[in-house]
mmCIF file of C-alpha atoms in Angstrom:
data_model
loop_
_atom_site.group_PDB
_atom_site.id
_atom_site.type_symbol
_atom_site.label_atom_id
_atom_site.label_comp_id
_atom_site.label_asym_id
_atom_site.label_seq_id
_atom_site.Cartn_x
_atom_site.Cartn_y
_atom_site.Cartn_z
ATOM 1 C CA UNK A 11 -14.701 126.868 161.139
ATOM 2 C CA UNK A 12 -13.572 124.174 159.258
ATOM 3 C CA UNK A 13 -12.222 123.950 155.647
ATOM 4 C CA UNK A 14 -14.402 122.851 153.137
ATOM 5 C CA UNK A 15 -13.279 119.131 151.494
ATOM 6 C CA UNK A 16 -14.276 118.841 148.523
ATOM 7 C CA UNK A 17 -15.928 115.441 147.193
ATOM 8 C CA UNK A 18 -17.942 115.934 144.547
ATOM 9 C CA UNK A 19 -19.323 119.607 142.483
ATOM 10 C CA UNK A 20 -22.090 119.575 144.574
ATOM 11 C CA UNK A 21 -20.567 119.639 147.635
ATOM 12 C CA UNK A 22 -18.445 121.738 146.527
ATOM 13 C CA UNK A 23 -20.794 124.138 145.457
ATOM 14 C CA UNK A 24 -22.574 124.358 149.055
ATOM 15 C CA UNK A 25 -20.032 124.988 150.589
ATOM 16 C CA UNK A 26 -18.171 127.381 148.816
ATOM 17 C CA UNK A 27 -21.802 129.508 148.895
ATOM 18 C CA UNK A 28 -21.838 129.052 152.910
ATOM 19 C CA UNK A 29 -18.145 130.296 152.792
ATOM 20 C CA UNK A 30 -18.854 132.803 149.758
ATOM 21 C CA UNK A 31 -22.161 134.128 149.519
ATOM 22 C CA UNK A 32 -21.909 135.715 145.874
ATOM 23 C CA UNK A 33 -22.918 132.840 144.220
ATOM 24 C CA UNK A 34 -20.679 134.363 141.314
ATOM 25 C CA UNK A 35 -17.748 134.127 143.184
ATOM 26 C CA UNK A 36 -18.799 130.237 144.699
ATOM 27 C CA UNK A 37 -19.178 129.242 140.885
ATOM 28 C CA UNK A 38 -16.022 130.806 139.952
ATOM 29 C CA UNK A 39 -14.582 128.935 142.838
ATOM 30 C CA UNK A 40 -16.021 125.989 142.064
ATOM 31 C CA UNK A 41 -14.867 125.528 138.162
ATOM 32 C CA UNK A 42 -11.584 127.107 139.481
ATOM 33 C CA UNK A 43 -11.196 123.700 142.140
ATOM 34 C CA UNK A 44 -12.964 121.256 139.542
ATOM 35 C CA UNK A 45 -10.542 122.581 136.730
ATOM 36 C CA UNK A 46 -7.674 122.124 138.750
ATOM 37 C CA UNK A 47 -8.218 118.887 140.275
ATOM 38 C CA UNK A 48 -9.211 117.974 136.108
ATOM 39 C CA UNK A 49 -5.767 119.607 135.029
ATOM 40 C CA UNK A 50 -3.806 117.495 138.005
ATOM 41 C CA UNK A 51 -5.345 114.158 136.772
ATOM 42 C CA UNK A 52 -4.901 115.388 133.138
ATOM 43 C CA UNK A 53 -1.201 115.567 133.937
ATOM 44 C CA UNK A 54 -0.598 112.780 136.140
ATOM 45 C CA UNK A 55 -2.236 110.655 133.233
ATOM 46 C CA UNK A 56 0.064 112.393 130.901
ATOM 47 C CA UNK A 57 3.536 111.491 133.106
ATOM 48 C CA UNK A 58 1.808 108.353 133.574
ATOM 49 C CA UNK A 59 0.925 107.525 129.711
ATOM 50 C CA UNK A 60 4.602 109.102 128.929
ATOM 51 C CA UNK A 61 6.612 107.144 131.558
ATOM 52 C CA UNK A 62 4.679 104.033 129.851
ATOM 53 C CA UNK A 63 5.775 104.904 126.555
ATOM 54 C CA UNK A 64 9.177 105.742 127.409
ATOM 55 C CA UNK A 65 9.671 102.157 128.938
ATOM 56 C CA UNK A 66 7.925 100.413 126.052
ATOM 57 C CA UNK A 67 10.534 102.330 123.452
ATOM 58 C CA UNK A 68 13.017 102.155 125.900
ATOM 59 C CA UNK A 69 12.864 98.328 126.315
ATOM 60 C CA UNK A 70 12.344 97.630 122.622
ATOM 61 C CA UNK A 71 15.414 99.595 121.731
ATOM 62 C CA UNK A 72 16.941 97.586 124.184
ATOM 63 C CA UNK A 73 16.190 94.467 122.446
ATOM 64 C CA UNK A 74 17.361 95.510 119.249
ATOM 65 C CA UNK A 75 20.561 96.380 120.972
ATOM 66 C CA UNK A 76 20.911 93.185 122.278
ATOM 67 C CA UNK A 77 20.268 91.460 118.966
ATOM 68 C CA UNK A 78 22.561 93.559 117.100
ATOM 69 C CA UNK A 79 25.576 91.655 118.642
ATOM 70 C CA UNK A 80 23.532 88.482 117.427
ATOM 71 C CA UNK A 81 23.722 84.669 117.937
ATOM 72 C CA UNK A 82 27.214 83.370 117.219
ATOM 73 C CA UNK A 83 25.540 80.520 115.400
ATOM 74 C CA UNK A 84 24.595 82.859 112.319
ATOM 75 C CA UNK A 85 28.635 82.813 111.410
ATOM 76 C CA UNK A 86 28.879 78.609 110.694
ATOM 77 C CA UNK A 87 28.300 76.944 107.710
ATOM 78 C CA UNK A 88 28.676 79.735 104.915
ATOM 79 C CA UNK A 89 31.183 81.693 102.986
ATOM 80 C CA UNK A 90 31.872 85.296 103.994
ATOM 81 C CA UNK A 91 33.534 88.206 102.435
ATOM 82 C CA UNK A 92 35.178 91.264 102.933
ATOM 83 C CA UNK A 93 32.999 94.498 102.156
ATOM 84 C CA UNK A 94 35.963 96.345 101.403
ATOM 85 C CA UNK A 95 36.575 95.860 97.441
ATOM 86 C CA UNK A 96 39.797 98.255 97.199
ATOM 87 C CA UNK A 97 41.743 95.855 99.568
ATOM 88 C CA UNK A 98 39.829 92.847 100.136
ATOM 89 C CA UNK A 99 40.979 90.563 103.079
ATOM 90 C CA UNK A 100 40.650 86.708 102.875
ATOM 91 C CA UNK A 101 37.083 85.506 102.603
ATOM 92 C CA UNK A 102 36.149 83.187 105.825
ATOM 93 C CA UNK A 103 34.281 79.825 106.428
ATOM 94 C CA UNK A 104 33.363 78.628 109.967
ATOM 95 C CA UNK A 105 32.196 75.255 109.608
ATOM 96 C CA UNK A 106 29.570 74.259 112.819
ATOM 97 C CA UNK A 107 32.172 71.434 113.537
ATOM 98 C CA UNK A 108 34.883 73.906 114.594
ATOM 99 C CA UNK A 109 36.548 73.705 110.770
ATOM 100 C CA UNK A 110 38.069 76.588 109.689
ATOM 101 C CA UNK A 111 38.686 77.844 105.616
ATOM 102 C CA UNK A 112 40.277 80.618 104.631
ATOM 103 C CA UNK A 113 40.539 81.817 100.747
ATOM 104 C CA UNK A 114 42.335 84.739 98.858
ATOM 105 C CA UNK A 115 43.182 85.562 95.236
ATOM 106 C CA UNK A 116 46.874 86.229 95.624
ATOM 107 C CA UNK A 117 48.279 87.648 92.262
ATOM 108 C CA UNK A 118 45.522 85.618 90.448
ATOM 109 C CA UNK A 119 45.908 82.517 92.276
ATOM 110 C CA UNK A 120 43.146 81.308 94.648
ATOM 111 C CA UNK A 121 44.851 80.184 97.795
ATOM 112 C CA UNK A 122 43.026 77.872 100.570
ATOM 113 C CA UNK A 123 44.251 77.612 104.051
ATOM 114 C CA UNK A 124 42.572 74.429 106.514
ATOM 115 C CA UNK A 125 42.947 75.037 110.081
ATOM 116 C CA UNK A 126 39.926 74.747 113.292
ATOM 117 C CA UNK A 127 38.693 77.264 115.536
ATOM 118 C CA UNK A 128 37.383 77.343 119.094
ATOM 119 C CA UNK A 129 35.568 80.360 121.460
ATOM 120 C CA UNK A 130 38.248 81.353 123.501
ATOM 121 C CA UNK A 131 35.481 83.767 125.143
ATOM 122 C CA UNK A 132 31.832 82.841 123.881
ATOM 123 C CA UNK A 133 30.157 85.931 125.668
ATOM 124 C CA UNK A 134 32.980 88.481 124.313
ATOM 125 C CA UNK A 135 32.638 86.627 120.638
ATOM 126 C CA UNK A 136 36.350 85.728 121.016
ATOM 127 C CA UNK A 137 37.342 83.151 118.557
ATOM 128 C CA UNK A 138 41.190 81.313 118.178
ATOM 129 C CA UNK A 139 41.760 80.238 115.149
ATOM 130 C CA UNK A 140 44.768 78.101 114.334
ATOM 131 C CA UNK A 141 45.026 77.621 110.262
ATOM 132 C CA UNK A 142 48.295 75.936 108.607
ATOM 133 C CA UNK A 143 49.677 78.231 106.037
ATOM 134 C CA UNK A 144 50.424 75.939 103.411
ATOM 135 C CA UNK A 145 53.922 75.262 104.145
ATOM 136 C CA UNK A 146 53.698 73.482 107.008
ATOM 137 C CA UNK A 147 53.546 75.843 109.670
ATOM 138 C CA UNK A 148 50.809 77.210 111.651
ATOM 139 C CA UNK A 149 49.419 80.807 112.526
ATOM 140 C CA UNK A 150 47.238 81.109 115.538
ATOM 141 C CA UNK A 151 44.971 84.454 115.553
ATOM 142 C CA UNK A 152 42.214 85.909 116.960
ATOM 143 C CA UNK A 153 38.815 87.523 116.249
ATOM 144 C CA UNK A 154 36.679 89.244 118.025
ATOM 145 C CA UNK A 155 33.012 89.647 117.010
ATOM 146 C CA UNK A 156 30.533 92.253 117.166
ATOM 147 C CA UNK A 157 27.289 93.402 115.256
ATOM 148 C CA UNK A 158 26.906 89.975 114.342
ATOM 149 C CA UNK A 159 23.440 89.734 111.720
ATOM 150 C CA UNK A 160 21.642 87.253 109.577
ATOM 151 C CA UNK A 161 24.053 88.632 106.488
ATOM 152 C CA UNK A 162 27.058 90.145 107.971
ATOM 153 C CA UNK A 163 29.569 90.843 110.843
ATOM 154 C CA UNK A 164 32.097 93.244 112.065
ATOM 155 C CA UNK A 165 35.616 91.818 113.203
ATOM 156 C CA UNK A 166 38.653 92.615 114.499
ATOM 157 C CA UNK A 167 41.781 90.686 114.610
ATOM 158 C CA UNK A 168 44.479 89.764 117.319
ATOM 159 C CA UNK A 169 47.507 88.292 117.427
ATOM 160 C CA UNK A 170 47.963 87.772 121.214
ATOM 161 C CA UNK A 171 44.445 87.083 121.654
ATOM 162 C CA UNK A 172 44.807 90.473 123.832
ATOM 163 C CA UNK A 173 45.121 93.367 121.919
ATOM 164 C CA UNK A 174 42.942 93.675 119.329
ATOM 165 C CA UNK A 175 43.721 95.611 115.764
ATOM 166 C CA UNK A 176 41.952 99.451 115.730
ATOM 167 C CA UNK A 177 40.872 98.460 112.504
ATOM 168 C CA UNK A 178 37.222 96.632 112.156
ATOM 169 C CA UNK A 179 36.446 94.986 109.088
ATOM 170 C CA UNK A 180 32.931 94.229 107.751
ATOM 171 C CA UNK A 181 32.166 91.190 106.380
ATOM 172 C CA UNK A 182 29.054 90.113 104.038
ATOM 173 C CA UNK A 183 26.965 86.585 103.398
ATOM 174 C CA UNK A 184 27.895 84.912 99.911
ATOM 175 C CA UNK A 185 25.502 82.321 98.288
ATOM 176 C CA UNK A 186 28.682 80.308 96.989
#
């Protein structure tokens, strides 16, 4: 004899009687198979509607992962200052024409330092920025980008263009 396929309950239910003839036992049989192939498509559509959602959050969190390093272009053309109030470090203008301004309040006096910049590295956000220091000399230094945003930045500075400080600074969007 053969084994039963099953395609639909009452097929089932024939043949389980011809198999089993207590029709209590062919019933039982019979929710017993339908409830199990019900459960079996119940929890492939569950992996399935979970994978689904796990790629939809997983690719959206992605994206905002992506953007958090930002577009370089959000830097130019405004003022920017140091979050950090107890030790403030210069505030920072990158003008879109590769101009560089630098200001800090140095025992009450406001101090501006010219100089231009370039991307030394454009998809590691590494800037060079050469700025005279006022007395006829130039400094050449580093920055390297990250978590840039519509209002702010994180940076860290180099002197070798190489090794980069431990320290990141934070730096906020000014009106002025």
């Amino acid at each position: 004899m053969t084994e039963p396929h099953t395609v639909n309950l009452s097929t089932i239910l024939i043949q389980t009687n011809n198999i089993y003839p207590n029709r209590k036992v062919g019933i039982f049989l019979l929710f017993h198979i339908y409830l199990t192939k019900k459960a079996m498509k119940t929890k492939s559509l569950i992996k399935t509607l979970f994978l689904l959602l796990t790629v939809t959050l997983g690719s959206s969190c992605s994206k905002e992962n992506s953007t958090a390093d930002g577009d370089v272009s959000l830097l130019y053309n405004r003022w920017w200052y140091e979050s950090n109030n107890t030790n403030p470090a210069p505030d920072l203008f990158f003008n879109s024409t590769s101009a560089y301004q630098q200001h800090q309040v140095i025992s009450g006096v406001s101090v501006f330092y010219n100089g231009t910049w370039t991307w030394e590295d454009q998809d590691q956000k590494i800037m060079k920025v050469i700025h005279d220091s006022g007395t006829g000399t130039t400094t050449t230094l580093w920055f390297q980008f990250s978590g840039i945003q519509e209002g702010r930045f994180k940076v860290k500075q180099s002197s070798d263009g190489v090794t980069f400080s431990n320290t990141t600074l934070v730096y906020l969007f000014t009106n002025e």
